[in-house]
Each structure stands twice: as C-alpha cells, then as structure tokens.
Amino acid sequence: MEHYLKTDEWRIIESGFHPEFAECSEAIFSIGNGRMGQRANFEEGYGGQSLQGSYVAGVYYPDKTRVGWWKNGYPEYFAKVLNSVNWIGLDIEIEGERLDLNAAEVLQFERELDMKRGVLSRQFQLRFPSGKEIEVSAVRFVSMRRDEVGAIRYGMKALNFTGQARIIPFLDFDVVNQDSNYDEKFWEEVERRTGSQKAAIVARTKKLDFQLASAMRYEWWTGDKIQTLYPETIERDKYVANSFEVTLEEGQDNCLYKYASVCSSMNHAPSALLDTADERASEARRAGFDVLLQEHTDHWAAQWEKSDIRIKGDASAQQGIRFNIFQLHQTYTGEDERLNIGPKGFTGEKYGGSTYWDTEAYCLPFYLSTAPQKVAKNLLVYRYDQLGKAIENAAKLGFENGAALYPMVTMNGEECHNEWEITFEEIHRNGAIAFAIYDYIRHTLDASYLFEGGLEVLTGIARFWFQRFHYSQRKRAFVMHGVTGPNEYENNINNNWYTNYIAAWCMRYTADCFDRCKQEDAKRTEALSSRLDWSKEEGMQWRDRADRVYLPQDEEHGVFEQHEGFMDKELVPAERLDPDERPINQHWSWDRILRSCFIKQADVLQGVYLFSEEFDRETHERNFDFAWEKWTRPMSSTCARRVWTWTITTRKLQKAFISPAWQALG
Amino acid sequence: MEHYLKTDEWRIIESGFHPEFAECSEAIFSIGNGRMGQRANFEEGYGGQSLQGSYVAGVYYPDKTRVGWWKNGYPEYFAKVLNSVNWIGLDIEIEGERLDLNAAEVLQFERELDMKRGVLSRQFQLRFPSGKEIEVSAVRFVSMRRDEVGAIRYGMKALNFTGQARIIPFLDFDVVNQDSNYDEKFWEEVERRTGSQKAAIVARTKKLDFQLASAMRYEWWTGDKIQTLYPETIERDKYVANSFEVTLEEGQDNCLYKYASVCSSMNHAPSALLDTADERASEARRAGFDVLLQEHTDHWAAQWEKSDIRIKGDASAQQGIRFNIFQLHQTYTGEDERLNIGPKGFTGEKYGGSTYWDTEAYCLPFYLSTAPQKVAKNLLVYRYDQLGKAIENAAKLGFENGAALYPMVTMNGEECHNEWEITFEEIHRNGAIAFAIYDYIRHTLDASYLFEGGLEVLTGIARFWFQRFHYSQRKRAFVMHGVTGPNEYENNINNNWYTNYIAAWCMRYTADCFDRCKQEDAKRTEALSSRLDWSKEEGMQWRDRADRVYLPQDEEHGVFEQHEGFMDKELVPAERLDPDERPINQHWSWDRILRSCFIKQADVLQGVYLFSEEFDRETHERNFDFAWEKWTRPMSSTCARRVWTWTITTRKLQKAFISPAWQALG
C-alpha cells in the first residue's frame, strides 16, 4: 500500500490520483499546529470515500459507552476528540458542473506535504463530463505562529473554455464523528453572523459545553488584481457561507485566498468567542497569505534546526524519521499543560484522540531531546493535574491509602477504556508514568519537579504497586496476578516480568526520592510527607516488598520469561507461519493469538531497554537474540539488531529511536 | 428480597401488592407450555415499572451486535428470542378512570402461581381516586394440551357504586425488546382482521421472516348470563381490538373470558396462519374456559406423577425444587427437536432465550429421569442438527479435519456470543455436549443413537480437543492454554483441570464408541468411519494424547488444582470478606474478582461429580472439603455437604439434584 507514495527526504508525495487510498491519504497528508489539525480533505469537497476531519485539541465529547457485556467498574462514557468545524470548505460549480475529483476525469494530480515547511499543496488538472478542462493549484497550512488560524490559496485556471463559476466559501459545524457509538451528532449551534466576504459561527457540544467559534475572510484575485465582490450570504443551522459568481477566462490565473480562524472556549470567554474568531480571521487577511506563510515556515525552520535527525544513504528511512518528527511537533507543542498527544494526532478519529501511556513511554523522550524543557515538563504536569482522578480510579478497583492508577485512556483523568483485560489489567502504564519523572530528572537535572508534584505522583503509584502484589505461600515471594503487559497479545497473565520489574523499581525509586528530597530541603520534604501521610516505615516496606518480588526467568535459555507459562507455549518460528495468515491479527481469532508465542510488542525487551544500565551486555544480547532469532527476525527490518546495539550504548540517540525501533520489533 | 413471597409447598404466593418487585414478580409468576410463554403482566396494563413479555419458542431475531472492541471471529449478530404479541391485553376504564394498580389505592392484593395445576391467578380490590371501589379476580393459563392457546377469566365487581365501564380486549404486536441493542422494533405487520367479538393479526420479523398470527375471541358474562355485545372495532398498525361499554351494577359479578391463540410460521404455512390462528381461538371459545382448564390441569397432574420430588420437613426446599421442576417442564416439553432451553425460559429476555451448555450439563439429567426418552433424545438431536455449524465455527478459529466447537450461545448453531474469554475460550461446553451422549446411553441403554448421530458429534468434538492441546517441552505433557472453565471468575487460564479432564475423557470415550459400534454393527461402523474419514490410527492417537494430558494437582492439600497458578493466590476464607462488599460481583471490579480465590462455579467439583465413579470416596471428600471449608461454607446452605455425599452414592437422584446443589455451592 505504501508504495503509492514517492520517497523523498523532505516531502510526502502522491503523484497521480489514488482514489482507492483516499481516506489513507487524508490522514497521511494531515496538517496541524498543536492547537488544531485538519485532515487532507479537498477544499472543494469530494464525492468518493472520505472522512472530513477537523480537530481541536482538548475539545472532546463523552460518548455513551458501547460494550458487549458490562463489567463492574467500566466507565459510563468514552471520551473522544470531536470532529469539528469544516473551515476549509469551498464549493465550486462551473457552468452547472460541480468541481469534484470523483465526478470528473483526472488528467493530472500531484499532492505534496512539505514537512520542512509544514505546507500541504495539491495541483491537478481535470476534464468535466462536458469536456471543459480546468487546472487547480491549492496550498494550505495551519499556522504554527498563530495557532487559531489556517490559510488557503486556491488557484484556478480554465484551460479550454471561458465560463461562469459559482464559488461558495463556507464554515460548517454540521459534521459527524465516524466513531460515534450511536450515530449521534455532537454539535449544536449557538450563534452565527454573515456579511460580505465574511462569516462566523459558534457551536457548542451537546455535553460538557465546549464552545468553538470559527470565522472566515476571503479574497478573489484575477491575475494580480484583487476583485470586488458582491456575494450573497447563505445561512442554515450550523452553517454559514457566501456565494458569488465569477467569469473564468480561458488561460487566465484566478485565485481565492481563504483565511479562517477557530477559537475555543478553553482559551476565551464564551461571550467573546464570536468577536475573537472574527478578529483573528480579519487580522490574518490583513497580514496576507505570504506573510502568514513566511512566519509559519520560519517557525518550522527553527524547529528542524533543533530536532532533525539525519540518516544517510537511506532516503526512505530519512523520510520516515522526519515524518515521525513532523507529526510529533505538529500534534503537541507543549504550550498548554491541559493538552496531550492522541495516538493519531490530528489525522483521524481512531483511539479517540485521548491520552495513552505511549505519551510517557515513547513521546516524552523525543521532546526531552528536541524541545525546550517546559514541553516535556508540561506532559508531567498534565498527569500531576489528574492525580486526584487516578486515586479515585484506583479506589474503584479496591485500592486504598492514596494509591493511584492512571487510566489507560483519558481526556480529563477519568478512565474511558472499557475492555477489562486492558482497563483493569494493563496497569504497567503506571510504571511508564513514574519512569517519565525519573527520565525527566536525569535528562534535565531539574529535581525540583519532585517538590512540584513529582513526588506526589510517585507516591500514589508506589502505593498502588505495593497493594497490587500479594504474597504467594507456594512461591515464597510477592507475585502480581491478572495483568496485561505491554504485549497486548497476552491477557490476564501472572507475573509479567516487565510489570513486576518496573513496579519493584518504582517502589525503590520513590523511597529514594524521599531521601533525596530530604537532603535537598528537609523542611519542605517533612511538610510533603506529612501531607501525604508518608513515613520512613512506608518507604522501608516498599523496599522490602520490591526485594521480594517474583521475576520469572528461564534457566535453559538464560532469559527473562515474559510471564509465567510463556515457555510452555509451542515455540514456533514466525517463518513457519502461513503467509496467507499474516498479519495474524487480521486472520486469527483472539484466543489463537493469545496462545501463540507471537507477540505484539517486545515486552521483556521494553524493560531491558528502560533499565539498560542494570543489565550487562550479555544479558541484553541473550534476551534480544531470544526474541529476535526465533520470532521477530522474519517480521522485522534487517537493521533492528543494529539499532538495538546502538541504542543501548548511545543514551541520547536511544530516545529519538525508541519509537521506530519498537515498531520494527513489533 | 425473596421474603416478600410466602412459603407453600405447591404455590408461589404474593400476598399484598409489592410494586417495588413488580418486574421480579412478572418473571417469577410466568407461565408457559414449551411453545409459548407469558410473563405475569397484568391484563389491564400497569403504569409502573413493567416489562410486558410474551415469547414464542424458536422465534428469534439476529440483533446487530454491540461490542466495545471488535475481535476477529466475533459474530455479526446476537440472536434473541423476541418479545411478541401482547395477547392478554384488556384495557378497562370505569367512568373515565383507567383501571391501573399504579394509579389507585390497592386495598387488597393476592397473586398465586399454582404449580400443581399450572395456573396463575390474581385477586385484588382497589379504590379509584374518585372513591369507587372494585374487586377483580383474574385467572389465566397457557394450555399444555393446546400449545397455541391461552385463556383468561377476568372477573370484576363494583363494590360501592354502579357505573359504566369501557372494556377493550386487544392484540398488540407493537412491542419492544428490553434488550434490543439499538432500540429497534423488530416486528412489522402483515395483515389484520377485526369483527364483532373477534380480531386477528399477523406480523413478521424484520429479519429472517418469522411470522406469527394471533387471534382472539371473548365473552362478557353478568352473573351466570352471557351478554350480547355490539362492540366497535379498533385497528391501527400492528394492533387490533374491540371496544364495548357495560354497566357494572354494585355487588354484581361480571366476567370476561378471553381466548387467544398464537401460531407460528415454524409450524404452519404463512398463507394459512391467519385462518389457523382464528380457528384455534374459535375452537377454544367453543370448548369453553372450564374444559380448557380441566385438560390443562389433567396434563400437569400426569406430569407431576412422573416428576415430583418430595422433600419432607422443609417447606421452603419443597417449594424451591417444585419451582425448578415446574419451570423445566413449562419451558421445554421435548415435542420439537428444533427447540431448546433458554436460561430464563419464558420469564424474561436476559440471555436472549438462547441455548447454552447448561442444557446438557444441568437440564438433560432431569429430563432423562422424569420424561419420556424422546424428550432427552431431542435435546441430543438438536446438537446433531447443528454439527455442521459447529464445524464451521471451529474452522473460523483455525481448527481442521472436521473438528467441531459448539457455540457458547446459539439459536441456529451459529455462535452469538461476543466476549472473547467466553466465546473463544469457555470451550468446556464441548465436553458437556459429549458427556450428554454418554449420559443418555448409560441411562436409556439406547446405544443405537451412536449410529444416528452420536458418533458424528463425538468425533467432531474429539478432533477439536485433540488439536486444542499442544505439547509443552518443559512439562513433557500435553497442555491446554487459554481457556475459561465452568468457573467464569477465571479467564484465559492454562490447564483448567476440569476442561483437561473432560477433554481427555472425550477422546478416550469416542475411541471406545467406535469399538463398541464395530462390535454391534461392523458394516455400518465401517461406512460411518469412511464417511468421517476416521481410522483406527486416529483413535490410537486420541488415546495416546489423552494419556499424556497434564492435570494440575496440589500435593500439599492432595486436591486437584483448578488451574495452573490457583494455589499461588491469596487463599482468604470467605468469612473474612466485608459483608458490605458481598455479593462481590456487584462490588468488585472484574480484575479483582479474577485474582481472588473466590469462584462462581465449583469448577473442580463439577468434574469430580461428573466422573464420580473414577475417584474414590477420599478423593471426593478431600476435594469437596477443600472448596467447602475454605471458601464455600460461609456462602452456602448448610445441607450442601449432605447433598454431595448423597449424590455421589445415589446415581439416580444425583441427576435431579445437580442443579440446586451447584447453586448452593456457587
């Protein structure tokens, strides 16, 4: 599938139109600025398969949960980021024929995402059923400098005719979420305003009362001359537009500039929203497309200065790593500690745009290395702000004394996930959130964060782990039953090596942090301990329990055992799999996947990686080779072992590479 | 909660109206005849909490599945028995006031289910807001002799006034299923017919095209005199009725007899349905209420003759066991091998009225002991008829060579369940279905069933078990990973003792059955073997694998271990549970239940019970006492151990008691 896109070190290029991948392209060519994002939908609309998608960070909806069989403790709702106003919209009709790539012959098509500059452009020629031919050249971006503004330059040229065109720039809140559980629409209109060459509209979510305002301005140019227009206005529920007619002269360049703003009640008083949005759009028009573009590309140039990673001799890998970097920066800028990183960024609706442990495990190291310190810190603060909810969440599962379990999926700190083996059992997420604090401190040397919230979060998590183990008489050790490790192809297992290891580490590390804080500021530590009802005895209990945690190992192979019983599996090499049955998650039933030795994520290696300095090189190699030789190699790119060896010796680069490395292993 | 009902050896009695338990009473006082059933809704309707429920055996709907997270292999639909025509309906308005127990003062109320005669009766006095007082005495049954007919005698007396009453007997298909996944209605009308003192209507299901016709006749009597009526007719979509006015004289007995029929396209050509239903209702009216009632109670008398179990000295236990017997007989009569036993019978919608393994594990022994041989046999034939689907089902999960996995929940043989730990993993159900064949043969000595389908079913199941085990190098034995045993408070476990045991038994037994068949009829066995592509070698492989199956045991306690790892749990006695947290399934999150030592069903004991002759008395006692002393006793009735000891020595009574015994243990 990926082969329909061209390889280029700085650009993603679709050459020739591929309607069979239309929705995929809409995702890949998405643009965003951390505050808002937009799929690569066509401004003029598209009659084929498409998901019109425009998302605003932090604006979500508590959609009524859908489950097969209800389990005690499931949440009532699943929060999802909302598909919001379509601000790119531009309906075009030429002599009665609607401009639509799905309803015309595409003579030429080229789409390009310039990652260096953060600009999406599209250039195409098409022939209408009537035989008229037209050329379009569309460029757009959402400004990194003005994070409530998007701009479009939409050029049009009649190639073999002169004729009338009706142009309708609009703003539309009458949108659906593809992933709505019960096919509901989530927006209702608050107010709207239309005028000549402008329009604005405010809508609110049916629950939680988020409000968004969007406004637009536009201009029509023929050649290098701006045209005076006398548009009609169009209004209906949740929709505002202008409509005007122009003559397209054969061979003449025409161009529409559209400036749109999207402002959220998270950042403005609702009463001021409409005016603010209108003002933003107006300012953008006054600045003009070229100035806005220059600001924006300057920003990206500075960003790349700090965060580019160069790979020589492999243009495809270079393109891939830059795509990852580009996505991370355009999804999260660290400006606002209320925001986080949805797994799909602004590219679509899967995973609901919510926060997962992937933020701490895979994204935080990237920002630590490539962005100002406050960017990573705001990710920590996000969790600190949600500590109360994490404690409530743990209490629902029977934990006490301020034990905290961070949710698997969340918007506001409440658990949104509803699949027991993940919701209640994939608790290693708590470990990543604790580790992130450690990682931040060792990287920035800013231990003051322990006083500002870090120690509270660590204490809540350590208390959770302490209670989550129980003593096995038979094993004479503390065991942890009923978990799902990072490898989600195993559920409800006992003594997952990774989870037990990081839990023991966390108890010890938190006790250490109390000691460290005491050394640094005894009085402040005293006050904090008292507020948390923490005593030295609790720290000793943590250490004692950590020392007696059961960690499964396989003596025969000299490796850590992913969990108790893994070595009883049928250990089949992946190369023996029927190629027609791969990928197995699309062909095998869930039980078959679970029983098999095939894994989704390199579970043990995740631990060996995080705590790499605690293991000698031989241990690294044995564990890596065990996973690698038997089951991973046939599924992975050939460079994985090299990446691994490199990462365990090169601390800094390790962070930048962690995400693609796991993907190769997975 | 149960204490609002009186104890009586033959009757269930609600004395005084308990609106807080209205829906519960509707279920408990349900009546049925194996073909149709009706919750104990009030004929005159009820404005309070209520589920109007009328169900016809075998008439189901493939409701679109609702899942949280889709897993490969889940079914597209969940079949559920349909709430169908409301045939008891009788709207009554007296001088502008609607007769409704929810909107009047209830002066006296008594409801009674006479299990000996299969008759539901209700007697009450109430005062309308206007002060008028009325007495009602309603009796109804669904005929065991005429399984498409129900009859109602509805007596009314004005106690302190003379006034006009409007009476509207009706039939109504405009009903909802409480458990509809997407709030859809499932019926659409085909045709209707109304006349004087009669009406009929046919509706079809929106999918699968089941058709049901219902017809009614009625009479109005004042004292012992039948009255001539000139009713109006009322018709609307899915609804037909008559409406007439009468004068209620103070102190005068009045009575409405309503005769209704419900006929299904499973038993009649659709074109003949309306006429057939009309004819059934007409016949019933001609026979008259008393004759119908006599036929019906005669049938029940004969039924009790064969199947009563008497418990002396414990009226509550006597009532309980008779309630069980009554429910089993009114849910399933064995007349029709296309039908089976929904977990809730005709009492409600939970579990969708579908077939579960409980049929074979808990119900079949009852019918073997209390009903003609063909009743139990038809339950076997039901599974034989669905063998093809069971083989398809196993193939979806990756099994080959005719391996069969019977579904967890089904109507037509297709799996309807969608929760991976049950759907794909609670596979011990296959064991019960094989064991039922063994049980039938040892009880009836009718081994000919092996030739008629039994051996085919056994072969499919044995092949499934054979493939479901895999060899563990470490254990040097065949292990079975990723199952859920009868105790559903453990999911995705390895080497469930019960499942491994019954699987090994099944492989051996099936091989034995081939030998036995060969002795009995070598030629026929030859032909069958050839058709099944079975050879003596396959039988030997089954035996060999069965001999090398891993069966977890705990040496210290000398008991079978429920599954690998059970003994690593924290073994807390139930009496240490916080009473406020019981029952735990309403208070604990699922993971906590799973990790705990508390079980839902006595998993190991189920095996020790089924194969009781394979274990000596000491083994029985050790395993029973282990489960009993530690975790069960505080939750159970005191007679459980006695019942157990009795059952393991008294083969025949064992069967009758299996169900309540487990309930006590569970």
PDB file of N, CA and C in Angstrom, chain B residues 218-276:
ATOM      1  N   TYR B 218     -63.851 -13.484  22.720  1.00  0.00           N
ATOM      2  CA  TYR B 218     -64.125 -13.196  24.131  1.00  0.00           C
ATOM      3  C   TYR B 218     -65.631 -13.190  24.364  1.00  0.00           C
ATOM      4  N   GLU B 219     -65.980 -13.265  25.623  1.00  0.00           N
ATOM      5  CA  GLU B 219     -67.398 -13.219  26.039  1.00  0.00           C
ATOM      6  C   GLU B 219     -67.508 -12.362  27.287  1.00  0.00           C
ATOM      7  N   TRP B 220     -68.664 -11.779  27.458  1.00  0.00           N
ATOM      8  CA  TRP B 220     -68.921 -10.996  28.669  1.00  0.00           C
ATOM      9  C   TRP B 220     -70.111 -11.603  29.389  1.00  0.00           C
ATOM     10  N   TRP B 221     -69.921 -11.949  30.628  1.00  0.00           N
ATOM     11  CA  TRP B 221     -70.980 -12.553  31.432  1.00  0.00           C
ATOM     12  C   TRP B 221     -71.336 -11.636  32.594  1.00  0.00           C
ATOM     13  N   THR B 222     -72.615 -11.551  32.859  1.00  0.00           N
ATOM     14  CA  THR B 222     -73.059 -10.878  34.077  1.00  0.00           C
ATOM     15  C   THR B 222     -73.760 -11.935  34.917  1.00  0.00           C
ATOM     16  N   GLY B 223     -73.255 -12.170  36.117  1.00  0.00           N
ATOM     17  CA  GLY B 223     -73.742 -13.309  36.887  1.00  0.00           C
ATOM     18  C   GLY B 223     -73.512 -14.557  36.051  1.00  0.00           C
ATOM     19  N   ASP B 224     -74.519 -15.395  35.872  1.00  0.00           N
ATOM     20  CA  ASP B 224     -74.315 -16.606  35.082  1.00  0.00           C
ATOM     21  C   ASP B 224     -74.924 -16.454  33.694  1.00  0.00           C
ATOM     22  N   LYS B 225     -75.029 -15.203  33.249  1.00  0.00           N
ATOM     23  CA  LYS B 225     -75.681 -14.955  31.950  1.00  0.00           C
ATOM     24  C   LYS B 225     -74.713 -14.321  30.957  1.00  0.00           C
ATOM     25  N   ILE B 226     -74.576 -14.969  29.825  1.00  0.00           N
ATOM     26  CA  ILE B 226     -73.720 -14.377  28.793  1.00  0.00           C
ATOM     27  C   ILE B 226     -74.450 -13.196  28.164  1.00  0.00           C
ATOM     28  N   GLN B 227     -73.738 -12.134  27.864  1.00  0.00           N
ATOM     29  CA  GLN B 227     -74.337 -10.908  27.346  1.00  0.00           C
ATOM     30  C   GLN B 227     -74.073 -10.766  25.845  1.00  0.00           C
ATOM     31  N   THR B 228     -75.060 -10.222  25.180  1.00  0.00           N
ATOM     32  CA  THR B 228     -74.853  -9.894  23.767  1.00  0.00           C
ATOM     33  C   THR B 228     -74.186  -8.523  23.689  1.00  0.00           C
ATOM     34  N   LEU B 229     -73.181  -8.434  22.834  1.00  0.00           N
ATOM     35  CA  LEU B 229     -72.409  -7.190  22.752  1.00  0.00           C
ATOM     36  C   LEU B 229     -72.443  -6.639  21.332  1.00  0.00           C
ATOM     37  N   TYR B 230     -72.319  -5.344  21.214  1.00  0.00           N
ATOM     38  CA  TYR B 230     -72.204  -4.705  19.897  1.00  0.00           C
ATOM     39  C   TYR B 230     -70.950  -3.839  19.895  1.00  0.00           C
ATOM     40  N   PRO B 231     -69.803  -4.495  19.882  1.00  0.00           N
ATOM     41  CA  PRO B 231     -68.557  -3.730  20.060  1.00  0.00           C
ATOM     42  C   PRO B 231     -68.173  -2.936  18.817  1.00  0.00           C
ATOM     43  N   GLU B 232     -67.441  -1.857  19.053  1.00  0.00           N
ATOM     44  CA  GLU B 232     -66.741  -1.196  17.956  1.00  0.00           C
ATOM     45  C   GLU B 232     -65.436  -1.950  17.722  1.00  0.00           C
ATOM     46  N   THR B 233     -64.900  -1.783  16.530  1.00  0.00           N
ATOM     47  CA  THR B 233     -63.565  -2.350  16.283  1.00  0.00           C
ATOM     48  C   THR B 233     -62.551  -1.210  16.230  1.00  0.00           C
ATOM     49  N   ILE B 234     -61.365  -1.495  16.678  1.00  0.00           N
ATOM     50  CA  ILE B 234     -60.273  -0.518  16.623  1.00  0.00           C
ATOM     51  C   ILE B 234     -59.104  -1.185  15.908  1.00  0.00           C
ATOM     52  N   GLU B 235     -58.527  -0.498  14.975  1.00  0.00           N
ATOM     53  CA  GLU B 235     -57.374  -1.039  14.260  1.00  0.00           C
ATOM     54  C   GLU B 235     -56.330   0.054  14.129  1.00  0.00           C
ATOM     55  N   ARG B 236     -55.100  -0.311  14.280  1.00  0.00           N
ATOM     56  CA  ARG B 236     -54.008   0.556  13.836  1.00  0.00           C
ATOM     57  C   ARG B 236     -52.831  -0.350  13.532  1.00  0.00           C
ATOM     58  N   ASP B 237     -51.743   0.225  13.112  1.00  0.00           N
ATOM     59  CA  ASP B 237     -50.618  -0.601  12.698  1.00  0.00           C
ATOM     60  C   ASP B 237     -50.212  -1.551  13.829  1.00  0.00           C
ATOM     61  N   LYS B 238     -50.211  -2.828  13.554  1.00  0.00           N
ATOM     62  CA  LYS B 238     -49.770  -3.876  14.489  1.00  0.00           C
ATOM     63  C   LYS B 238     -50.709  -4.075  15.679  1.00  0.00           C
ATOM     64  N   TYR B 239     -51.934  -3.550  15.595  1.00  0.00           N
ATOM     65  CA  TYR B 239     -52.833  -3.573  16.758  1.00  0.00           C
ATOM     66  C   TYR B 239     -54.269  -3.783  16.287  1.00  0.00           C
ATOM     67  N   VAL B 240     -54.984  -4.703  16.927  1.00  0.00           N
ATOM     68  CA  VAL B 240     -56.419  -4.886  16.663  1.00  0.00           C
ATOM     69  C   VAL B 240     -57.142  -5.006  18.000  1.00  0.00           C
ATOM     70  N   ALA B 241     -58.360  -4.484  18.054  1.00  0.00           N
ATOM     71  CA  ALA B 241     -59.100  -4.505  19.316  1.00  0.00           C
ATOM     72  C   ALA B 241     -60.596  -4.426  19.060  1.00  0.00           C
ATOM     73  N   ASN B 242     -61.350  -4.756  20.079  1.00  0.00           N
ATOM     74  CA  ASN B 242     -62.771  -4.441  20.170  1.00  0.00           C
ATOM     75  C   ASN B 242     -62.933  -3.492  21.355  1.00  0.00           C
ATOM     76  N   SER B 243     -64.034  -2.757  21.326  1.00  0.00           N
ATOM     77  CA  SER B 243     -64.309  -1.855  22.440  1.00  0.00           C
ATOM     78  C   SER B 243     -65.806  -1.878  22.693  1.00  0.00           C
ATOM     79  N   PHE B 244     -66.173  -2.074  23.952  1.00  0.00           N
ATOM     80  CA  PHE B 244     -67.615  -2.058  24.251  1.00  0.00           C
ATOM     81  C   PHE B 244     -67.841  -1.490  25.648  1.00  0.00           C
ATOM     82  N   GLU B 245     -69.095  -1.033  25.869  1.00  0.00           N
ATOM     83  CA  GLU B 245     -69.442  -0.482  27.177  1.00  0.00           C
ATOM     84  C   GLU B 245     -70.407  -1.401  27.898  1.00  0.00           C
ATOM     85  N   VAL B 246     -70.243  -1.515  29.193  1.00  0.00           N
ATOM     86  CA  VAL B 246     -71.171  -2.297  30.011  1.00  0.00           C
ATOM     87  C   VAL B 246     -71.452  -1.498  31.273  1.00  0.00           C
ATOM     88  N   THR B 247     -72.537  -1.882  31.912  1.00  0.00           N
ATOM     89  CA  THR B 247     -72.844  -1.278  33.213  1.00  0.00           C
ATOM     90  C   THR B 247     -72.405  -2.245  34.307  1.00  0.00           C
ATOM     91  N   LEU B 248     -71.625  -1.738  35.236  1.00  0.00           N
ATOM     92  CA  LEU B 248     -71.270  -2.545  36.402  1.00  0.00           C
ATOM     93  C   LEU B 248     -72.249  -2.177  37.518  1.00  0.00           C
ATOM     94  N   GLU B 249     -73.102  -3.138  37.871  1.00  0.00           N
ATOM     95  CA  GLU B 249     -74.045  -2.891  38.974  1.00  0.00           C
ATOM     96  C   GLU B 249     -73.344  -3.186  40.290  1.00  0.00           C
ATOM     97  N   GLU B 250     -73.610  -2.362  41.260  1.00  0.00           N
ATOM     98  CA  GLU B 250     -72.971  -2.563  42.565  1.00  0.00           C
ATOM     99  C   GLU B 250     -73.226  -3.979  43.074  1.00  0.00           C
ATOM    100  N   GLY B 251     -72.184  -4.675  43.454  1.00  0.00           N
ATOM    101  CA  GLY B 251     -72.312  -6.010  44.058  1.00  0.00           C
ATOM    102  C   GLY B 251     -72.533  -7.131  43.067  1.00  0.00           C
ATOM    103  N   GLN B 252     -72.634  -6.820  41.792  1.00  0.00           N
ATOM    104  CA  GLN B 252     -72.932  -7.827  40.777  1.00  0.00           C
ATOM    105  C   GLN B 252     -71.633  -8.424  40.228  1.00  0.00           C
ATOM    106  N   ASP B 253     -71.590  -9.748  40.097  1.00  0.00           N
ATOM    107  CA  ASP B 253     -70.423 -10.395  39.476  1.00  0.00           C
ATOM    108  C   ASP B 253     -70.474 -10.236  37.965  1.00  0.00           C
ATOM    109  N   ASN B 254     -69.376  -9.797  37.398  1.00  0.00           N
ATOM    110  CA  ASN B 254     -69.229  -9.723  35.937  1.00  0.00           C
ATOM    111  C   ASN B 254     -67.985 -10.499  35.570  1.00  0.00           C
ATOM    112  N   CYS B 255     -67.948 -11.001  34.346  1.00  0.00           N
ATOM    113  CA  CYS B 255     -66.760 -11.772  33.982  1.00  0.00           C
ATOM    114  C   CYS B 255     -66.505 -11.705  32.491  1.00  0.00           C
ATOM    115  N   LEU B 256     -65.251 -11.452  32.142  1.00  0.00           N
ATOM    116  CA  LEU B 256     -64.841 -11.528  30.749  1.00  0.00           C
ATOM    117  C   LEU B 256     -63.966 -12.752  30.562  1.00  0.00           C
ATOM    118  N   TYR B 257     -64.330 -13.558  29.567  1.00  0.00           N
ATOM    119  CA  TYR B 257     -63.469 -14.676  29.172  1.00  0.00           C
ATOM    120  C   TYR B 257     -62.755 -14.281  27.891  1.00  0.00           C
ATOM    121  N   LYS B 258     -61.459 -14.413  27.891  1.00  0.00           N
ATOM    122  CA  LYS B 258     -60.722 -14.114  26.660  1.00  0.00           C
ATOM    123  C   LYS B 258     -59.953 -15.367  26.250  1.00  0.00           C
ATOM    124  N   TYR B 259     -60.120 -15.755  24.981  1.00  0.00           N
ATOM    125  CA  TYR B 259     -59.442 -16.929  24.418  1.00  0.00           C
ATOM    126  C   TYR B 259     -58.515 -16.420  23.318  1.00  0.00           C
ATOM    127  N   ALA B 260     -57.253 -16.712  23.442  1.00  0.00           N
ATOM    128  CA  ALA B 260     -56.316 -16.187  22.445  1.00  0.00           C
ATOM    129  C   ALA B 260     -55.470 -17.321  21.889  1.00  0.00           C
ATOM    130  N   SER B 261     -55.061 -17.156  20.668  1.00  0.00           N
ATOM    131  CA  SER B 261     -54.172 -18.149  20.059  1.00  0.00           C
ATOM    132  C   SER B 261     -52.938 -17.429  19.515  1.00  0.00           C
ATOM    133  N   VAL B 262     -51.840 -18.149  19.458  1.00  0.00           N
ATOM    134  CA  VAL B 262     -50.618 -17.645  18.834  1.00  0.00           C
ATOM    135  C   VAL B 262     -50.042 -18.783  17.991  1.00  0.00           C
ATOM    136  N   CYS B 263     -49.970 -18.572  16.664  1.00  0.00           N
ATOM    137  CA  CYS B 263     -49.479 -19.612  15.756  1.00  0.00           C
ATOM    138  C   CYS B 263     -48.260 -19.089  15.004  1.00  0.00           C
ATOM    139  N   SER B 264     -47.320 -19.988  14.770  1.00  0.00           N
ATOM    140  CA  SER B 264     -46.038 -19.579  14.213  1.00  0.00           C
ATOM    141  C   SER B 264     -45.810 -20.177  12.836  1.00  0.00           C
ATOM    142  N   SER B 265     -45.096 -19.437  12.007  1.00  0.00           N
ATOM    143  CA  SER B 265     -44.741 -19.951  10.676  1.00  0.00           C
ATOM    144  C   SER B 265     -43.752 -21.111  10.779  1.00  0.00           C
ATOM    145  N   MET B 266     -43.210 -21.375  11.969  1.00  0.00           N
ATOM    146  CA  MET B 266     -42.401 -22.578  12.129  1.00  0.00           C
ATOM    147  C   MET B 266     -43.265 -23.834  11.998  1.00  0.00           C
ATOM    148  N   ASN B 267     -44.582 -23.670  12.218  1.00  0.00           N
ATOM    149  CA  ASN B 267     -45.468 -24.834  12.240  1.00  0.00           C
ATOM    150  C   ASN B 267     -46.605 -24.783  11.229  1.00  0.00           C
ATOM    151  N   HIS B 268     -46.776 -23.646  10.580  1.00  0.00           N
ATOM    152  CA  HIS B 268     -47.859 -23.506   9.610  1.00  0.00           C
ATOM    153  C   HIS B 268     -47.360 -22.730   8.404  1.00  0.00           C
ATOM    154  N   ALA B 269     -47.977 -23.008   7.244  1.00  0.00           N
ATOM    155  CA  ALA B 269     -47.654 -22.205   6.069  1.00  0.00           C
ATOM    156  C   ALA B 269     -48.064 -20.762   6.345  1.00  0.00           C
ATOM    157  N   PRO B 270     -47.243 -19.806   5.974  1.00  0.00           N
ATOM    158  CA  PRO B 270     -47.595 -18.406   6.242  1.00  0.00           C
ATOM    159  C   PRO B 270     -48.967 -18.024   5.693  1.00  0.00           C
ATOM    160  N   SER B 271     -49.318 -18.552   4.548  1.00  0.00           N
ATOM    161  CA  SER B 271     -50.599 -18.174   3.953  1.00  0.00           C
ATOM    162  C   SER B 271     -51.785 -18.647   4.790  1.00  0.00           C
ATOM    163  N   ALA B 272     -51.576 -19.702   5.576  1.00  0.00           N
ATOM    164  CA  ALA B 272     -52.676 -20.248   6.370  1.00  0.00           C
ATOM    165  C   ALA B 272     -52.689 -19.722   7.795  1.00  0.00           C
ATOM    166  N   LEU B 273     -51.711 -18.868   8.121  1.00  0.00           N
ATOM    167  CA  LEU B 273     -51.530 -18.504   9.532  1.00  0.00           C
ATOM    168  C   LEU B 273     -52.741 -17.812  10.139  1.00  0.00           C
ATOM    169  N   LEU B 274     -53.257 -16.821   9.413  1.00  0.00           N
ATOM    170  CA  LEU B 274     -54.350 -16.022   9.982  1.00  0.00           C
ATOM    171  C   LEU B 274     -55.561 -16.910  10.252  1.00  0.00           C
ATOM    172  N   ASP B 275     -55.923 -17.716   9.249  1.00  0.00           N
ATOM    173  CA  ASP B 275     -57.081 -18.602   9.410  1.00  0.00           C
ATOM    174  C   ASP B 275     -56.857 -19.617  10.524  1.00  0.00           C
ATOM    175  N   THR B 276     -55.644 -20.151  10.581  1.00  0.00           N
ATOM    176  CA  THR B 276     -55.367 -21.156  11.606  1.00  0.00           C
ATOM    177  C   THR B 276     -55.491 -20.555  13.003  1.00  0.00           C
TER     178      THR B 276
END
